[in-house]
mmCIF file of C-alpha atoms in Angstrom:
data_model
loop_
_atom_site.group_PDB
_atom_site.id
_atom_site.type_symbol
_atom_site.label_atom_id
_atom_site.label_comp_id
_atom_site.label_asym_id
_atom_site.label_seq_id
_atom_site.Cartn_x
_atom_site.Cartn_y
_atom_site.Cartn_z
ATOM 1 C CA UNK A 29 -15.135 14.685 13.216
ATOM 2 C CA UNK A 30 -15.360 15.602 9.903
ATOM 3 C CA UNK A 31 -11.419 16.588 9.538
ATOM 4 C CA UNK A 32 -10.971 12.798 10.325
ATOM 5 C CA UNK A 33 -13.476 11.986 7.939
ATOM 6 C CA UNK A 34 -11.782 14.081 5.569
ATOM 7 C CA UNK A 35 -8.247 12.807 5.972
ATOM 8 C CA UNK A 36 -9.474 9.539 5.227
ATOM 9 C CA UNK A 37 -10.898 10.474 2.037
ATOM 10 C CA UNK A 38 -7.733 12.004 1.344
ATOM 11 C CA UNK A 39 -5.880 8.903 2.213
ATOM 12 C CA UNK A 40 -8.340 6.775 0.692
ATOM 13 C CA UNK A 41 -7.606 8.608 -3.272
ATOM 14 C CA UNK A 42 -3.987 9.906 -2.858
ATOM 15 C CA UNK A 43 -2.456 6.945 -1.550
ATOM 16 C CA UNK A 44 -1.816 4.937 -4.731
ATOM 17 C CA UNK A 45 -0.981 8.048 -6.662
ATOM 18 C CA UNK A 46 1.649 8.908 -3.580
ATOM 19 C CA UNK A 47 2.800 5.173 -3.425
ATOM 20 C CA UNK A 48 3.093 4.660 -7.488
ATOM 21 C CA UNK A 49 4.728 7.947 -7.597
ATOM 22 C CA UNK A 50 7.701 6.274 -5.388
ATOM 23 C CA UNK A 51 7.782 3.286 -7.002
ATOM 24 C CA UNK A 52 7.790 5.293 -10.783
ATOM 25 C CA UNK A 53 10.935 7.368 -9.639
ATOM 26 C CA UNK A 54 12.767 4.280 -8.448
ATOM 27 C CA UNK A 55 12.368 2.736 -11.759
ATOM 28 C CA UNK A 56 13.181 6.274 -13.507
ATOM 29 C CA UNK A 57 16.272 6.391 -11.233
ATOM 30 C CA UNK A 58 16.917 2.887 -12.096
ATOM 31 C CA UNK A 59 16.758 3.613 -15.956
ATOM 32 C CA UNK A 60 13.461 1.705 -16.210
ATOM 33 C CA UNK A 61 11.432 4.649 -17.788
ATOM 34 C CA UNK A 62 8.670 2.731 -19.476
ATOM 35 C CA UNK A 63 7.990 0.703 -16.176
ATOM 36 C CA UNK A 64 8.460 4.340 -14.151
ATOM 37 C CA UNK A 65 6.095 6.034 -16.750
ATOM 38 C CA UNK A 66 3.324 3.415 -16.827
ATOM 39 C CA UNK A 67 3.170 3.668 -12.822
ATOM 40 C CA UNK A 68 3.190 7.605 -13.131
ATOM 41 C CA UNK A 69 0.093 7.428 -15.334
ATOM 42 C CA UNK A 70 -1.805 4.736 -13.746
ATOM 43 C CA UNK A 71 -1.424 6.845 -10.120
ATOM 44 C CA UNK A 72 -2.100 9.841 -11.613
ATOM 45 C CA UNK A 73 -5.722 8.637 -13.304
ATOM 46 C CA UNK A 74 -6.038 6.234 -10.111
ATOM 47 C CA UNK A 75 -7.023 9.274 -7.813
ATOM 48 C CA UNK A 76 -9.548 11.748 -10.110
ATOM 49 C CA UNK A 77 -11.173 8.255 -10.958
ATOM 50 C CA UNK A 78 -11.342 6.745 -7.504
ATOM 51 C CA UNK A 79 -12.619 10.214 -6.476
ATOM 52 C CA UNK A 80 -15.792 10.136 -9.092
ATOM 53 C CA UNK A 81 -15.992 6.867 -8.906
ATOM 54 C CA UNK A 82 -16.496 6.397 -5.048
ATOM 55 C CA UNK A 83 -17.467 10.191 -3.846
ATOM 56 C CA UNK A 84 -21.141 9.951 -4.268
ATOM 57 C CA UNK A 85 -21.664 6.713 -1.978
ATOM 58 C CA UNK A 86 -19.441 8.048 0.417
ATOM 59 C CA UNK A 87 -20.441 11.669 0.747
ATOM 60 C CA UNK A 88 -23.581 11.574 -1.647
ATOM 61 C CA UNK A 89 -21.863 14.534 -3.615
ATOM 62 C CA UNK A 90 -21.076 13.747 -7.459
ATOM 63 C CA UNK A 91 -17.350 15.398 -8.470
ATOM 64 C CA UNK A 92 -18.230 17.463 -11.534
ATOM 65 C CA UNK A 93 -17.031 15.376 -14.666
ATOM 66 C CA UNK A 94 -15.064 18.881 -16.138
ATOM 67 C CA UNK A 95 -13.337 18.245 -12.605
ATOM 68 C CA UNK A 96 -12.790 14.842 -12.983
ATOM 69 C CA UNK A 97 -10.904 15.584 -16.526
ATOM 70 C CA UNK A 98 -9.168 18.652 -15.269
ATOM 71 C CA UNK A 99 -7.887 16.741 -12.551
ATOM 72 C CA UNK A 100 -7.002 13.686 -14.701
ATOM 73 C CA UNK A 101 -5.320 15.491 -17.092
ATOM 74 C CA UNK A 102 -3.108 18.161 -14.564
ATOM 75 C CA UNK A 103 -2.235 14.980 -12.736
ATOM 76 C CA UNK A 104 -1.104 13.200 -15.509
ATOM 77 C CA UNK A 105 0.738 15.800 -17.056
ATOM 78 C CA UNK A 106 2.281 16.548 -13.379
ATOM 79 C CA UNK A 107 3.471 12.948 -12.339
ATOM 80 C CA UNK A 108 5.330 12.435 -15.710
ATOM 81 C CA UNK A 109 6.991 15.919 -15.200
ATOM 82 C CA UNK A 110 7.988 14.652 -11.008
ATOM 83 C CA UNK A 111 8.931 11.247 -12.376
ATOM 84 C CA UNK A 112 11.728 12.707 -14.572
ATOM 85 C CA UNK A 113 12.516 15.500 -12.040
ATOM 86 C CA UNK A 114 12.954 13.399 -9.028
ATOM 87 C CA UNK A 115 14.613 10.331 -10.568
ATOM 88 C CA UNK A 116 17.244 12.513 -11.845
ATOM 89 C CA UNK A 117 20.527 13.360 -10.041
ATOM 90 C CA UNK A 118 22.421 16.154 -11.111
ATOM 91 C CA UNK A 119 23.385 19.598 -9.624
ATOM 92 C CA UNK A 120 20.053 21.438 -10.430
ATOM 93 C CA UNK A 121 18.214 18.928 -9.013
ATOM 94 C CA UNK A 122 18.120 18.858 -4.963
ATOM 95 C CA UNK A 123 16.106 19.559 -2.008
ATOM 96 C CA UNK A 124 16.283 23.680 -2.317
ATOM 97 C CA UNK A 125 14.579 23.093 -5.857
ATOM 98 C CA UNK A 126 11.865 20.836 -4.915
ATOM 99 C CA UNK A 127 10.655 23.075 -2.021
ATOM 100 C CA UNK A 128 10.100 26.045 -4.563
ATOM 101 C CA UNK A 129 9.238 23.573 -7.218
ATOM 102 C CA UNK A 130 7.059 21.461 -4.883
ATOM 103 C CA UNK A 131 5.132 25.103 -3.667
ATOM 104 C CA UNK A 132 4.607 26.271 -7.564
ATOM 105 C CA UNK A 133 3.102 22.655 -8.344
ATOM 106 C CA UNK A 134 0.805 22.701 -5.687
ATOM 107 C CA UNK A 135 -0.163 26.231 -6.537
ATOM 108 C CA UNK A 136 -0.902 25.478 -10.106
ATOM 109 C CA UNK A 137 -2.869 22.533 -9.095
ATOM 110 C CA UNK A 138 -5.017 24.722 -6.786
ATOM 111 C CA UNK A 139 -5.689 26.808 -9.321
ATOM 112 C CA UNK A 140 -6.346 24.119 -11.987
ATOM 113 C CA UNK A 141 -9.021 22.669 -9.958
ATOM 114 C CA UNK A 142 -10.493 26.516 -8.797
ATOM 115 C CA UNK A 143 -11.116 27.108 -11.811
ATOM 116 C CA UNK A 144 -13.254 24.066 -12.217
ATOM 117 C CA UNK A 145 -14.666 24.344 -8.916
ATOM 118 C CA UNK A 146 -18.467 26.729 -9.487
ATOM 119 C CA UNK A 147 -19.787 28.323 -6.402
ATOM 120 C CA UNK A 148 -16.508 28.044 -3.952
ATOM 121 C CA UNK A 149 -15.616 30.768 -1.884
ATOM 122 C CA UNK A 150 -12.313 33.090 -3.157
ATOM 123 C CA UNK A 151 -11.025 32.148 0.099
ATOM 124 C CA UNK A 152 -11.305 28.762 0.131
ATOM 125 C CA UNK A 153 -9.677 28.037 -3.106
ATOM 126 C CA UNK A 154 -6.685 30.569 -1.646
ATOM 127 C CA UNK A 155 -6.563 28.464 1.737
ATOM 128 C CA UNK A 156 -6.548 25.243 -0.480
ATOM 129 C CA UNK A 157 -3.371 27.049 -2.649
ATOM 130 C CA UNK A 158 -1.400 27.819 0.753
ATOM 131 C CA UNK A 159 -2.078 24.104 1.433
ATOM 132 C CA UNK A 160 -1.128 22.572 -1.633
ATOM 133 C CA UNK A 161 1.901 24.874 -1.706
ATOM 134 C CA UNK A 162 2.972 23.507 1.680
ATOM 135 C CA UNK A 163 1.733 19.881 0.854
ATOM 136 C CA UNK A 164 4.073 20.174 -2.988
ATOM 137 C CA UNK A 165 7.235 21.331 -1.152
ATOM 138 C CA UNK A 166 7.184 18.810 1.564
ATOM 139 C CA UNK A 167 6.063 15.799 -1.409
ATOM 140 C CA UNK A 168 8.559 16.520 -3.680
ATOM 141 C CA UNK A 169 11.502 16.576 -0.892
ATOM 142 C CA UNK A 170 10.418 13.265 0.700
ATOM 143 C CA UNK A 171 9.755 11.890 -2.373
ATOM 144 C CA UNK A 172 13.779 12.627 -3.047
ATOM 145 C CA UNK A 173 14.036 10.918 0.122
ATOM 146 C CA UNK A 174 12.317 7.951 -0.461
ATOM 147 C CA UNK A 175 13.964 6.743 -3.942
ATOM 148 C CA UNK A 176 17.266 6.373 -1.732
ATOM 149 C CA UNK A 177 15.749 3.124 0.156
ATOM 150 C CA UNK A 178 14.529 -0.019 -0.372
ATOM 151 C CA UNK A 179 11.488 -0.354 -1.740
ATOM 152 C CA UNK A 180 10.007 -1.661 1.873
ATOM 153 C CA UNK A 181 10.362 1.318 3.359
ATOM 154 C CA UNK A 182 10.124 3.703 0.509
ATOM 155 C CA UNK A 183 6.337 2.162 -0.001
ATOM 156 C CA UNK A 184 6.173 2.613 4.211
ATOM 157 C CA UNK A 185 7.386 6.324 4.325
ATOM 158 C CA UNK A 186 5.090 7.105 0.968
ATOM 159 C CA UNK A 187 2.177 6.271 3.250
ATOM 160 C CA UNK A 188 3.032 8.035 6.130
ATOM 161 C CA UNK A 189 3.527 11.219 3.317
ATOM 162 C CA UNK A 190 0.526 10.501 2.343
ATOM 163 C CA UNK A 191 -1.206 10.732 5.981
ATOM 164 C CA UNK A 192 0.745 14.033 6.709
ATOM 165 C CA UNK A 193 0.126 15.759 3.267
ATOM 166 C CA UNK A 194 -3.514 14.556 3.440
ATOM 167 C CA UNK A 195 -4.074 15.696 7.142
ATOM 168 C CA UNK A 196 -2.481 19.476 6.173
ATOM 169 C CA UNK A 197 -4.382 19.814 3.029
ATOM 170 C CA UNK A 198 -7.306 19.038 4.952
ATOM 171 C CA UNK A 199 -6.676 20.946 8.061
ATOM 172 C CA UNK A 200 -6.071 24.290 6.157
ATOM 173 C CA UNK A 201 -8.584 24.150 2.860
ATOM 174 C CA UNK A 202 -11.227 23.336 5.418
ATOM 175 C CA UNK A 203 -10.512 26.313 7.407
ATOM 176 C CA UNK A 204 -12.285 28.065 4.296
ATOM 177 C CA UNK A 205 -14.941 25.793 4.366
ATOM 178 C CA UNK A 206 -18.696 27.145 5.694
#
């Protein structure tokens, strides 16, 4: 029960970062950079906000603010970088690349947010790496993916990416958990 409860947590913040990270590489890929860069940034604060805002009425915990920023911040920094990466088309850019890409994003965010973590167990935090590595590469190639079609069923297949990202990083950082 709580995995479920978990996933839709997970859902609940990464969606609209996951959906206005689609929508911001369409525009990039388009050549509409300021549209593609103000939907980057408002995704990117959407989540660490939604998450302090909303965390302590639904779980009762409060998400330390030095999270909140770290996260804010990382994110930030991270969807501007994807934007540009994924609306791009050229020979260096293509599915091979975003797996390892996708795996040393995920990586760097696990350890980002570790290090703001106090009190979490080594092995947790190196569960929740393995997940986010797995949860980058698979993002970053459907995320490709999804710029190719109409924006229907790019927002459709963002939250279905969403589910299955959410439902793996759950599934393997709370193997950790006590």
């Amino acid at each position: 029960m709580r995995l479920l409860s978990d996933i839709q947590r997970g859902v609940l913040y990464t969606a609209p970062m996951i959906v206005l990270l689609v929508v911001a590489v369409r525009y990039w890929a388009q050549r509409k950079k300021a549209l593609a860069i103000g939907c980057a940034l408002t995704g990117a604060l959407a989540r660490p906000v939604l998450l302090h805002i909303a965390e302590p009425t639904i779980s009762g915990c409060q998400e330390p603010v030095n999270l909140t920023i770290v996260n804010a911040v990382s994110m930030s920094a991270l969807q501007l970088l994807l934007v540009a990466y994924l609306g791009t088309e050229a020979s260096w850019s293509n599915w091979r690349v975003d797996i390892g890409l996708g795996s040393v994003a995920g990586v760097s965010m696990a350890i980002a947010q570790g290090i703001a973590w106090r009190e979490t167990p080594a092995v947790t935090i190196a569960l929740f790496g393995i997940a986010m590595a797995l949860g980058g590469a698979a993002a970053f190639v459907g995320i490709r993916e999804l710029k190719k079609r109409t924006l229907l069923l790019a927002l459709a297949g963002a939250a279905m990416l969403t589910t299955v990202v959410t439902f793996a990083l759950s599934a393997v950082s709370g193997l950790g958990s006590p």
